Short mmCIF file of C-alpha atoms in Angstrom, two decimals:
data_model
loop_
_atom_site.label_atom_id
_atom_site.label_comp_id
_atom_site.label_asym_id
_atom_site.label_seq_id
_atom_site.Cartn_x
_atom_site.Cartn_y
_atom_site.Cartn_z
CA MET O 1 16.15 50.80 -11.55
CA ALA O 2 13.05 49.23 -9.85
CA TYR O 3 13.66 50.89 -6.89
CA GLN O 4 14.06 54.53 -8.24
CA ASN O 5 10.12 55.25 -8.52
CA PRO O 6 8.71 54.08 -5.11
CA SER O 7 5.95 56.31 -5.78
CA SER O 8 4.59 54.65 -8.59
CA ASN O 9 4.93 51.31 -6.86
CA SER O 10 2.40 52.62 -3.96
CA ILE O 11 0.43 54.23 -6.52
CA SER O 12 -0.23 50.70 -8.10
CA ASP O 13 -0.85 49.34 -5.11
CA LEU O 14 -3.34 51.57 -4.00
CA GLU O 15 -5.37 51.36 -7.42
CA ALA O 16 -5.08 47.46 -7.46
CA PRO O 17 -8.47 46.69 -5.85
CA GLN O 18 -10.05 49.42 -8.37
CA ILE O 19 -8.92 47.61 -11.52
CA ILE O 20 -9.58 44.14 -10.64
CA PRO O 21 -13.05 42.90 -11.74
CA THR O 22 -15.13 40.43 -10.45
CA THR O 23 -15.54 38.47 -13.61
CA PRO O 24 -11.86 37.11 -14.14
CA THR O 25 -12.73 34.07 -12.22
CA THR O 26 -15.01 32.99 -15.01
CA SER O 27 -13.03 34.23 -17.46
CA THR O 28 -10.10 32.02 -16.41
CA THR O 29 -12.08 28.87 -16.04
CA THR O 30 -13.82 28.88 -19.06
CA PRO O 31 -10.28 28.74 -21.09
CA THR O 32 -9.24 26.16 -18.74
CA THR O 33 -12.37 24.23 -19.22
CA LYS O 34 -12.04 24.18 -22.96
CA LEU O 35 -8.42 23.33 -22.68
CA SER O 36 -9.25 20.43 -20.57
CA ALA O 37 -12.02 19.33 -23.05
CA GLN O 38 -9.41 19.70 -25.86
CA VAL O 39 -6.86 17.33 -24.13
CA VAL O 40 -9.62 15.18 -23.73
CA ALA O 41 -10.46 15.19 -27.51
CA ASN O 42 -6.91 14.97 -28.43
CA LYS O 43 -6.18 12.08 -26.35
CA VAL O 44 -9.25 10.09 -27.62
CA LYS O 45 -8.26 10.85 -31.20
CA ASN O 46 -4.83 9.45 -30.59
CA ASN O 47 -6.07 6.63 -29.05
CA LEU O 48 -8.54 5.67 -31.92
CA ALA O 49 -6.04 6.72 -34.69
CA PHE O 50 -5.04 3.65 -36.84
CA HIS O 51 -1.26 2.59 -36.98
CA SER O 52 -1.86 0.53 -40.15
CA LYS O 53 -5.49 0.26 -41.75
CA TRP O 54 -5.13 -3.28 -42.79
CA GLY O 55 -3.60 -4.24 -39.62
CA GLU O 56 -5.93 -2.83 -37.31
CA LEU O 57 -8.66 -4.30 -39.56
CA ASN O 58 -6.97 -7.80 -39.22
CA GLY O 59 -6.33 -7.44 -35.63
CA ALA O 60 -10.04 -6.99 -34.96
CA MET O 61 -10.34 -10.42 -36.02
CA GLY O 62 -8.29 -11.87 -33.37
CA ASP O 63 -10.69 -12.05 -30.45
CA LEU O 64 -13.70 -13.59 -32.49
CA GLY O 65 -12.34 -17.26 -31.99
CA THR O 66 -13.65 -17.01 -28.34
CA TYR O 67 -16.24 -14.36 -28.79
CA ILE O 68 -18.33 -16.06 -31.33
CA PRO O 69 -18.61 -19.72 -30.04
CA ILE O 70 -19.54 -18.66 -26.58
CA VAL O 71 -22.16 -16.03 -27.68
CA LEU O 72 -23.38 -18.49 -30.48
CA ALA O 73 -24.00 -21.36 -28.03
CA LEU O 74 -25.82 -19.28 -25.17
CA THR O 75 -28.15 -17.61 -28.13
CA LEU O 76 -28.91 -21.33 -29.38
CA SER O 77 -29.30 -22.95 -26.30
CA ARG O 78 -30.47 -20.48 -23.38
CA ASP O 79 -32.21 -17.85 -25.86
CA LEU O 80 -29.54 -14.90 -24.97
CA ASN O 81 -30.59 -11.94 -26.67
CA LEU O 82 -27.98 -11.88 -29.40
CA GLY O 83 -28.87 -8.21 -30.80
CA THR O 84 -28.55 -6.92 -27.35
CA THR O 85 -25.22 -8.41 -26.84
CA LEU O 86 -23.90 -7.10 -30.11
CA ILE O 87 -25.07 -3.59 -29.17
CA PHE O 88 -23.67 -3.37 -25.70
CA THR O 89 -20.35 -5.22 -26.37
CA GLY O 90 -19.95 -2.85 -29.51
CA VAL O 91 -20.42 0.34 -27.20
CA TYR O 92 -17.92 -1.41 -24.88
CA ASN O 93 -15.30 -1.70 -27.56
CA ILE O 94 -15.56 1.86 -28.50
CA ILE O 95 -15.30 3.22 -25.20
CA THR O 96 -12.21 0.95 -23.91
CA GLY O 97 -10.83 1.62 -27.42
CA ALA O 98 -10.99 5.20 -26.78
CA ILE O 99 -9.87 5.19 -23.05
CA TYR O 100 -7.01 2.76 -23.34
CA GLY O 101 -5.64 3.43 -26.81
CA VAL O 102 -4.61 -0.21 -27.30
CA PRO O 103 -6.74 -3.41 -28.76
CA MET O 104 -8.47 -3.90 -25.32
CA PRO O 105 -10.68 -6.65 -25.85
CA VAL O 106 -14.32 -7.46 -24.76
CA GLN O 107 -15.06 -11.06 -24.22
CA PRO O 108 -18.07 -13.11 -22.28
CA MET O 109 -17.26 -14.14 -19.13
CA LYS O 110 -16.33 -17.92 -19.80
CA SER O 111 -17.08 -19.49 -16.15
CA ILE O 112 -20.45 -17.98 -16.26
CA ALA O 113 -21.05 -19.23 -19.92
CA ALA O 114 -19.74 -22.82 -18.89
CA GLU O 115 -22.23 -22.77 -15.93
CA ALA O 116 -24.86 -21.76 -18.04
CA LEU O 117 -24.27 -24.38 -20.66
CA SER O 118 -23.82 -27.13 -18.59
CA ASP O 119 -27.00 -26.63 -16.33
CA THR O 120 -30.24 -26.23 -18.09
CA THR O 121 -32.02 -24.30 -14.89
CA PHE O 122 -29.19 -21.74 -15.30
CA GLY O 123 -31.13 -19.26 -17.76
CA VAL O 124 -30.99 -15.92 -18.56
CA PRO O 125 -31.94 -14.40 -15.09
CA GLU O 126 -29.22 -16.25 -13.43
CA ILE O 127 -26.60 -15.26 -15.86
CA MET O 128 -27.41 -11.59 -15.60
CA ALA O 129 -27.50 -11.83 -11.90
CA ALA O 130 -24.17 -13.25 -12.02
CA GLY O 131 -22.68 -10.75 -14.22
CA ILE O 132 -24.21 -7.72 -12.24
CA LEU O 133 -22.92 -9.40 -8.93
CA THR O 134 -19.42 -9.96 -10.53
CA GLY O 135 -19.42 -6.40 -11.70
CA GLY O 136 -20.46 -4.80 -8.34
CA VAL O 137 -17.65 -6.88 -6.87
CA LEU O 138 -14.84 -5.73 -9.21
CA PHE O 139 -16.02 -2.36 -9.35
CA VAL O 140 -15.71 -2.08 -5.52
CA LEU O 141 -12.33 -3.55 -5.71
CA GLY O 142 -11.36 -0.93 -8.18
CA VAL O 143 -12.54 2.04 -6.71
CA THR O 144 -11.39 1.35 -3.23
CA GLY O 145 -7.65 0.63 -4.52
CA LEU O 146 -7.82 -2.95 -3.40
CA MET O 147 -7.32 -4.43 -6.90
CA GLN O 148 -3.81 -2.29 -7.52
CA LEU O 149 -2.71 -3.59 -4.12
CA VAL O 150 -3.40 -7.20 -5.24
CA TYR O 151 -1.60 -6.49 -8.57
CA LYS O 152 1.43 -5.42 -6.86
CA LEU O 153 1.32 -8.41 -4.25
CA ILE O 154 1.08 -11.18 -6.83
CA PRO O 155 4.61 -12.27 -8.21
CA LEU O 156 5.22 -12.18 -11.92
CA SER O 157 5.79 -15.80 -12.08
CA VAL O 158 2.21 -16.74 -10.75
CA VAL O 159 0.86 -14.32 -13.33
CA ARG O 160 2.77 -16.09 -16.17
CA GLY O 161 1.60 -19.39 -14.96
CA ILE O 162 -2.16 -18.08 -15.40
CA GLN O 163 -1.37 -16.61 -18.80
CA LEU O 164 0.27 -20.05 -19.98
CA ALA O 165 -2.49 -22.13 -18.50
CA GLN O 166 -5.12 -19.72 -20.41
CA GLY O 167 -2.87 -19.72 -23.58
CA LEU O 168 -2.68 -23.57 -23.62
CA SER O 169 -6.59 -24.00 -22.67
CA PHE O 170 -7.43 -22.04 -26.00
CA ALA O 171 -4.98 -23.79 -28.02
CA LEU O 172 -6.41 -27.21 -27.06
CA THR O 173 -10.18 -26.13 -27.35
CA ALA O 174 -8.97 -24.81 -30.90
CA VAL O 175 -7.37 -28.15 -31.89
CA LYS O 176 -10.69 -29.79 -30.84
CA TYR O 177 -12.64 -27.38 -32.90
CA VAL O 178 -10.35 -28.18 -35.75
CA ARG O 179 -10.08 -32.01 -35.44
CA LYS O 180 -13.72 -32.73 -34.30
CA ASP O 181 -16.95 -32.04 -35.71
CA TYR O 182 -18.05 -29.78 -33.15
CA ASP O 183 -21.74 -28.76 -32.08
CA LEU O 184 -21.30 -25.34 -30.82
CA PRO O 185 -24.73 -24.73 -29.31
CA LYS O 186 -24.40 -27.98 -27.09
CA SER O 187 -20.48 -27.74 -26.64
CA LYS O 188 -20.04 -31.26 -27.62
CA ALA O 189 -17.40 -32.89 -30.04
CA LEU O 190 -19.97 -35.44 -32.55
CA GLY O 191 -16.94 -37.37 -34.17
CA ASP O 192 -13.89 -36.72 -36.14
CA ARG O 193 -14.05 -34.12 -38.76
CA HIS O 194 -14.02 -35.22 -42.19
CA TRP O 195 -11.05 -34.58 -44.45
CA PHE O 196 -13.04 -32.41 -47.35
CA GLY O 197 -16.06 -30.30 -47.45
CA LEU O 198 -16.89 -26.78 -46.57
CA ASP O 199 -16.07 -27.22 -43.15
CA GLY O 200 -13.48 -30.16 -43.63
CA LEU O 201 -9.88 -30.44 -41.99
CA VAL O 202 -8.21 -29.78 -45.22
CA LEU O 203 -9.89 -26.41 -45.22
CA ALA O 204 -8.77 -25.53 -41.63
CA ILE O 205 -5.24 -26.86 -42.51
CA VAL O 206 -5.13 -24.43 -45.67
CA CYS O 207 -6.26 -21.27 -43.55
CA LEU O 208 -3.51 -22.46 -40.88
CA CYS O 209 -0.97 -22.54 -43.33
CA PHE O 210 -1.90 -19.38 -44.85
CA ILE O 211 -1.84 -17.53 -41.50
CA VAL O 212 1.45 -18.76 -40.86
CA ILE O 213 2.98 -17.72 -44.23
CA VAL O 214 1.84 -14.42 -43.99
CA ASN O 215 2.17 -13.60 -40.28
CA GLY O 216 4.99 -15.98 -39.43
CA ALA O 217 5.69 -16.37 -35.68
CA GLY O 218 4.56 -12.84 -34.78
CA GLU O 219 7.81 -11.00 -35.83
CA LYS O 220 7.55 -7.12 -35.44
CA ASN O 221 8.94 -6.53 -39.07
CA HIS O 222 7.43 -8.64 -41.65
CA GLY O 223 9.23 -6.89 -44.33
CA CYS O 224 12.11 -9.34 -44.47
CA CYS O 225 13.31 -8.15 -48.16
CA GLY O 226 14.67 -5.24 -49.28
CA ASP O 227 17.38 -5.70 -46.65
CA PRO O 228 20.56 -3.54 -48.13
CA SER O 229 22.90 -5.52 -46.34
CA VAL O 230 21.81 -8.69 -48.10
CA GLU O 231 21.69 -6.99 -51.42
CA LYS O 232 25.32 -5.78 -51.17
CA ASN O 233 26.59 -9.51 -50.60
CA ASP O 234 26.38 -10.40 -54.40
CA ASP O 235 29.13 -9.31 -56.25
CA LEU O 236 29.01 -11.23 -59.30
CA GLY O 237 28.15 -10.56 -62.89
CA GLY O 238 24.93 -9.16 -63.97
CA GLN O 239 24.53 -7.48 -60.60
CA SER O 240 22.08 -5.11 -62.01
CA ARG O 241 19.76 -7.69 -63.49
CA ASP O 242 19.80 -9.80 -60.16
CA GLU O 243 19.06 -6.78 -58.07
CA GLY O 244 15.92 -6.18 -60.38
CA ALA O 245 14.73 -9.60 -59.72
CA ARG O 246 15.23 -9.18 -56.14
CA ASN O 247 13.32 -5.99 -56.07
CA ARG O 248 10.51 -7.78 -57.94
CA THR O 249 10.59 -10.67 -55.19
CA GLY O 250 10.82 -7.95 -52.57
CA LYS O 251 7.64 -6.32 -53.58
CA VAL O 252 5.89 -9.70 -53.95
CA ARG O 253 6.89 -10.65 -50.58
CA LYS O 254 5.78 -7.31 -48.93
CA VAL O 255 2.32 -7.48 -50.69
CA ILE O 256 1.99 -11.36 -49.09
CA PHE O 257 3.65 -10.16 -45.85
CA SER O 258 0.99 -7.25 -45.55
CA LEU O 259 -2.22 -9.21 -46.20
CA PRO O 260 -5.05 -9.02 -43.66
CA SER O 261 -4.86 -12.88 -43.18
CA ALA O 262 -7.36 -13.21 -40.23
CA PHE O 263 -9.54 -10.99 -42.09
CA MET O 264 -9.39 -12.83 -45.20
CA VAL O 265 -10.16 -16.33 -43.46
CA PHE O 266 -12.92 -14.78 -41.58
CA VAL O 267 -14.65 -13.59 -44.85
CA LEU O 268 -14.08 -16.70 -46.41
CA GLY O 269 -15.95 -18.32 -43.33
CA VAL O 270 -18.86 -16.10 -43.82
CA VAL O 271 -18.94 -16.89 -47.69
CA LEU O 272 -18.91 -20.54 -46.88
CA ALA O 273 -21.75 -20.08 -44.21
CA PHE O 274 -24.00 -18.96 -46.85
CA ILE O 275 -22.93 -21.80 -49.45
CA ARG O 276 -23.49 -24.34 -46.85
CA ARG O 277 -27.12 -23.50 -46.41
CA HIS O 278 -28.77 -21.06 -49.03
CA GLU O 279 -32.14 -20.73 -46.83
CA ILE O 280 -30.00 -18.57 -44.56
CA VAL O 281 -31.13 -15.50 -46.95
CA HIS O 282 -34.69 -15.91 -46.24
CA GLU O 283 -34.53 -16.55 -42.31
CA ILE O 284 -32.75 -12.98 -41.80
CA LYS O 285 -34.90 -10.23 -40.60
CA PHE O 286 -33.77 -6.87 -40.74
CA GLY O 287 -33.96 -4.56 -37.42
CA PRO O 288 -32.58 -4.56 -33.80
CA SER O 289 -33.75 -6.95 -31.27
CA SER O 290 -36.29 -5.58 -28.53
CA ILE O 291 -34.13 -4.43 -25.70
CA GLU O 292 -36.15 -5.40 -22.54
CA VAL O 293 -35.10 -5.40 -18.80
CA VAL O 294 -34.53 -8.63 -17.49
CA LYS O 295 -36.82 -9.84 -14.57
CA PHE O 296 -35.13 -11.24 -11.66
CA SER O 297 -36.36 -13.52 -8.82
CA LYS O 298 -34.79 -14.05 -5.35
CA HIS O 299 -33.79 -17.46 -6.56
CA ALA O 300 -32.05 -16.28 -9.75
CA TRP O 301 -29.96 -13.92 -7.45
CA LYS O 302 -29.17 -16.71 -4.99
CA LYS O 303 -28.15 -19.28 -7.83
CA GLY O 304 -26.32 -16.44 -9.74
CA PHE O 305 -24.24 -15.60 -7.01
CA VAL O 306 -23.33 -19.25 -5.95
CA LYS O 307 -22.73 -21.10 -9.23
CA GLY O 308 -21.89 -17.89 -11.30
CA THR O 309 -20.39 -15.17 -9.48
CA ILE O 310 -18.21 -17.16 -7.05
CA PRO O 311 -16.63 -19.25 -9.79
CA GLN O 312 -16.15 -16.47 -12.06
CA LEU O 313 -14.74 -13.96 -9.49
CA PRO O 314 -11.12 -15.66 -9.11
CA LEU O 315 -11.09 -15.77 -13.15
CA SER O 316 -12.09 -12.24 -13.64
CA ILE O 317 -9.55 -10.69 -11.14
CA LEU O 318 -6.47 -12.99 -12.26
CA ASN O 319 -7.06 -13.13 -15.95
CA SER O 320 -9.67 -10.17 -16.95
CA VAL O 321 -7.45 -7.50 -14.76
CA ILE O 322 -4.08 -8.77 -13.46
CA ALA O 323 -2.91 -10.69 -16.50
CA VAL O 324 -4.65 -8.37 -18.97
CA CYS O 325 -2.60 -5.14 -16.91
CA LYS O 326 0.60 -7.34 -17.18
CA LEU O 327 0.38 -8.27 -20.78
CA SER O 328 -0.78 -4.62 -21.77
CA SER O 329 2.66 -3.11 -19.91
CA ASP O 330 4.62 -5.78 -21.76
CA LEU O 331 3.22 -5.15 -25.34
CA PHE O 332 2.56 -1.28 -24.91
CA PRO O 333 5.27 0.11 -22.61
CA GLY O 334 4.63 3.44 -23.59
CA LYS O 335 1.12 3.05 -22.36
CA ASP O 336 0.07 3.86 -18.74
CA PHE O 337 -2.05 0.84 -17.20
CA SER O 338 -3.49 0.44 -13.87
CA ALA O 339 -5.56 -2.64 -12.55
CA THR O 340 -7.57 -0.18 -10.69
CA SER O 341 -8.95 1.24 -14.07
CA LEU O 342 -9.18 -2.22 -15.85
CA SER O 343 -11.32 -3.20 -12.82
CA VAL O 344 -13.44 -0.13 -12.82
CA THR O 345 -14.45 -0.73 -16.48
CA VAL O 346 -15.20 -4.32 -16.31
CA GLY O 347 -17.33 -3.70 -13.44
CA LEU O 348 -19.11 -0.81 -14.95
CA MET O 349 -19.71 -2.92 -18.20
CA ASN O 350 -21.91 -5.51 -16.37
CA LEU O 351 -23.49 -3.04 -13.74
CA VAL O 352 -25.21 -1.51 -17.02
CA GLY O 353 -25.49 -4.12 -19.75
CA SER O 354 -26.56 -7.09 -17.71
CA TRP O 355 -29.63 -5.26 -16.49
CA PHE O 356 -31.12 -5.20 -20.23
CA GLY O 357 -29.83 -9.03 -21.27
CA ALA O 358 -26.39 -8.42 -22.62
CA MET O 359 -23.94 -11.11 -22.15
CA PRO O 360 -21.70 -10.45 -19.14
CA SER O 361 -18.33 -9.35 -20.15
CA CYS O 362 -15.02 -8.75 -19.42
CA HIS O 363 -11.35 -8.23 -20.58
CA GLY O 364 -9.24 -11.07 -21.41
CA ALA O 365 -5.69 -11.61 -22.01
CA GLY O 366 -6.29 -14.28 -24.46
CA GLY O 367 -8.02 -11.93 -26.80
CA LEU O 368 -5.63 -9.15 -26.35
CA ALA O 369 -2.81 -11.39 -27.27
CA GLY O 370 -4.92 -12.70 -30.69
CA GLN O 371 -5.57 -9.01 -31.47
CA TYR O 372 -2.12 -8.00 -31.17
CA LYS O 373 -1.02 -11.10 -33.13
CA PHE O 374 -2.77 -10.30 -36.18
CA GLY O 375 -1.72 -6.64 -36.09
CA GLY O 376 -3.70 -4.62 -33.71
CA ARG O 377 -1.93 -1.77 -32.10
CA SER O 378 -4.31 0.89 -31.23
CA GLY O 379 -7.65 1.68 -29.68
CA GLY O 380 -9.07 1.79 -33.36
CA CYS O 381 -8.54 -1.67 -33.89
CA VAL O 382 -11.25 -2.81 -31.27
CA ALA O 383 -13.19 0.63 -31.96
CA LEU O 384 -13.55 -0.64 -35.48
CA LEU O 385 -14.72 -4.05 -34.24
CA GLY O 386 -17.23 -2.30 -31.91
CA VAL O 387 -18.82 -0.35 -34.75
CA ALA O 388 -19.24 -3.60 -36.63
CA LYS O 389 -20.87 -5.60 -33.76
CA LEU O 390 -23.11 -2.21 -33.22
CA VAL O 391 -24.49 -1.92 -36.87
CA LEU O 392 -25.02 -5.84 -36.97
CA GLY O 393 -26.87 -5.36 -33.85
CA LEU O 394 -28.90 -2.86 -35.00
CA VAL O 395 -29.35 -4.03 -38.53
CA LEU O 396 -29.70 -7.95 -38.01
CA GLY O 397 -30.34 -8.62 -34.43
CA THR O 398 -30.75 -12.05 -33.30
CA SER O 399 -31.15 -13.12 -36.73
CA LEU O 400 -27.67 -13.27 -37.20
CA ALA O 401 -27.38 -16.39 -35.23
CA HIS O 402 -28.47 -18.13 -38.32
CA ILE O 403 -25.29 -17.18 -40.20
CA LEU O 404 -23.06 -17.76 -37.38
CA ARG O 405 -24.65 -21.40 -36.76
CA GLN O 406 -23.38 -22.11 -40.32
CA PHE O 407 -19.99 -20.72 -40.06
CA PRO O 408 -17.24 -23.33 -40.24
CA VAL O 409 -16.07 -24.11 -36.78
CA GLY O 410 -12.71 -25.38 -38.17
CA ILE O 411 -11.82 -21.81 -39.22
CA LEU O 412 -12.76 -20.63 -35.65
CA GLY O 413 -10.34 -23.04 -34.31
CA VAL O 414 -7.73 -21.64 -36.30
CA LEU O 415 -8.14 -18.06 -35.30
CA LEU O 416 -8.25 -19.31 -31.43
CA LEU O 417 -5.36 -21.43 -31.93
CA PHE O 418 -3.05 -18.47 -32.72
CA ALA O 419 -4.57 -16.25 -29.96
CA GLY O 420 -3.88 -19.10 -27.65
CA ILE O 421 -0.20 -19.45 -28.52
CA GLU O 422 0.45 -15.83 -28.59
CA LEU O 423 -0.81 -15.49 -24.94
CA ALA O 424 1.27 -18.65 -23.94
CA MET O 425 4.48 -17.18 -25.47
CA CYS O 426 4.53 -14.35 -22.89
CA CYS O 427 5.78 -16.68 -20.51
CA ARG O 428 9.39 -16.92 -22.44
CA ASP O 429 10.58 -14.10 -20.18
CA MET O 430 10.86 -16.59 -17.14
CA ASN O 431 14.75 -16.99 -16.81
CA THR O 432 15.40 -18.48 -13.46
CA LYS O 433 14.65 -21.97 -12.14
CA GLU O 434 12.81 -20.89 -9.64
CA ASP O 435 10.39 -18.64 -11.71
CA SER O 436 9.96 -21.22 -13.90
CA PHE O 437 9.03 -23.71 -11.43
CA VAL O 438 6.21 -21.50 -9.88
CA MET O 439 5.01 -20.99 -13.27
CA LEU O 440 4.67 -24.10 -14.40
CA LEU O 441 3.27 -25.69 -11.10
CA CYS O 442 0.69 -22.85 -11.35
CA THR O 443 -0.08 -23.80 -15.19
CA ALA O 444 -0.26 -27.61 -14.41
CA VAL O 445 -2.90 -27.16 -11.47
CA SER O 446 -4.77 -24.66 -13.50
CA LEU O 447 -5.12 -26.86 -16.40
CA VAL O 448 -5.85 -30.07 -14.68
CA GLY O 449 -8.01 -28.81 -12.01
CA SER O 450 -9.65 -26.34 -14.52
CA SER O 451 -9.59 -23.76 -12.10
CA ALA O 452 -7.39 -20.60 -12.31
CA ALA O 453 -7.88 -19.86 -8.60
CA LEU O 454 -6.59 -23.41 -7.52
CA GLY O 455 -3.55 -22.82 -9.72
CA PHE O 456 -3.05 -19.38 -8.57
CA LEU O 457 -3.38 -20.70 -4.91
CA CYS O 458 -0.68 -23.48 -5.44
CA GLY O 459 1.42 -21.14 -7.30
CA MET O 460 1.45 -18.43 -4.26
CA ILE O 461 2.32 -21.21 -1.81
CA ALA O 462 5.06 -22.54 -3.84
CA PHE O 463 6.57 -19.01 -4.10
CA VAL O 464 6.52 -18.25 -0.45
CA LEU O 465 7.98 -21.59 0.45
CA LEU O 466 10.95 -21.09 -2.03
CA LYS O 467 11.46 -17.45 -0.60
CA LEU O 468 11.48 -19.14 3.01
CA ARG O 469 13.86 -21.70 1.67
CA ASN O 470 16.28 -19.13 0.03
CA TRP O 471 15.89 -16.84 3.21
CA THR O 472 16.79 -19.59 5.69
CA MET O 473 19.53 -21.26 3.41
CA ASP O 474 22.35 -19.74 5.03
CA LYS O 475 21.20 -19.42 8.75
CA PRO O 476 21.44 -21.91 11.46
CA LEU O 477 18.24 -23.17 12.94
CA SER O 478 18.73 -21.44 16.25
CA THR O 479 19.29 -17.97 14.69
CA ILE O 480 15.73 -18.48 12.82
CA TRP O 481 13.78 -20.04 15.58
CA MET O 482 15.18 -18.24 18.66
CA GLN O 483 15.60 -14.99 16.75
CA LYS O 484 19.40 -14.64 17.55
CA SER O 485 22.10 -13.03 15.45
CA PRO O 486 24.96 -15.44 14.36
CA GLU O 487 27.49 -13.82 16.67
CA GLN O 488 25.18 -14.96 19.85
CA VAL O 489 24.90 -18.58 18.51
#
């Protein structure tokens, strides 16, 4: 039927140039632009959507065990602008939550912070110079695709070794916070902690037990009650009465297991901070801190690079990008993560904020594990934390340090302990003896040498040697060295 009217086809072909206007190009691109913007908006909305209101709120507390001690110590000992740091890290939290859709943490760069706390001449200009240079290197590694190549080449056993070392390091530090009377600004223990008091050992133990009862070992399903298979096993008399009792018990358990334990413990710490020192109320000054551009000297750039950037780079590459990328894919298989995007976001954070005095920041596997442990499942978790930081930075500014200084250190230790344990438990998928050997070797060297780079190097060497050993296991030496086939020998 289509070939019965050729004249109509020829007429339509001739008239086609006359009826096609010059504006369809813009009219088709405009809906496309609107459609792409709508897709992005929907993705951001989905990434920030709460899976559970109390769970996301509780998960937001999982990163504070590492964030508060470092930022507070630098604020009190090196005059870090706490208000500026809160504002910028709050914005980082909101943006990363919207981009990734998971509780992606924003933590201070630990190696740079450790150098600043141990060297009195390593001041704010040196800290910020180290952050800018570290961010610049990570940004270049990300945009060139080299970071993704590194991620593909590093074996899983070495990554697990780094995660285990970081997790155990967090856990050991947490135990020190609980057992010892710790001075955060000076980062030193003052002696054994007293058993009783507003920051006593008993308080920390009670908080620890409370979180264990509510959260358990991190099971996915806390509702251990109401299982129909359990209810049907009782066929004795008075079944309806027993069933009613079980239902009441089940409701109580459901309420207990759904409590935001970390959030409640943190609120308790804030209340105790005001009780410990009533004068805090008079020391608080409302209003944001002034944001100023940091002035750098040539000496600050040089010292920041040598003592800050060089030690920080291996830790940032391994723990902030590689380990976080692997842990994210483990915890959230449905999400698409790349080492490239993580490296770029870490780089941009420091290339922007460090110029204005915000503490150099990065992602961290420990923070992600801690937030996941306490219920964080979406980007809304860290976005909520970011809004809280932003509000505190704008309303209280640096005066917030007076409150945090009185915060019970033992409670911070409890929060940090669970984050460290959750991160260390990621290594439980190492099933072969060779993988376990490489992982534990990497962990041991990292912990004893206090260097993730040294542990990584030893782990890679051990991995290569084991692969060479397996490759040469069934081959004669002449086959290996003379490059002859077994038939020629």
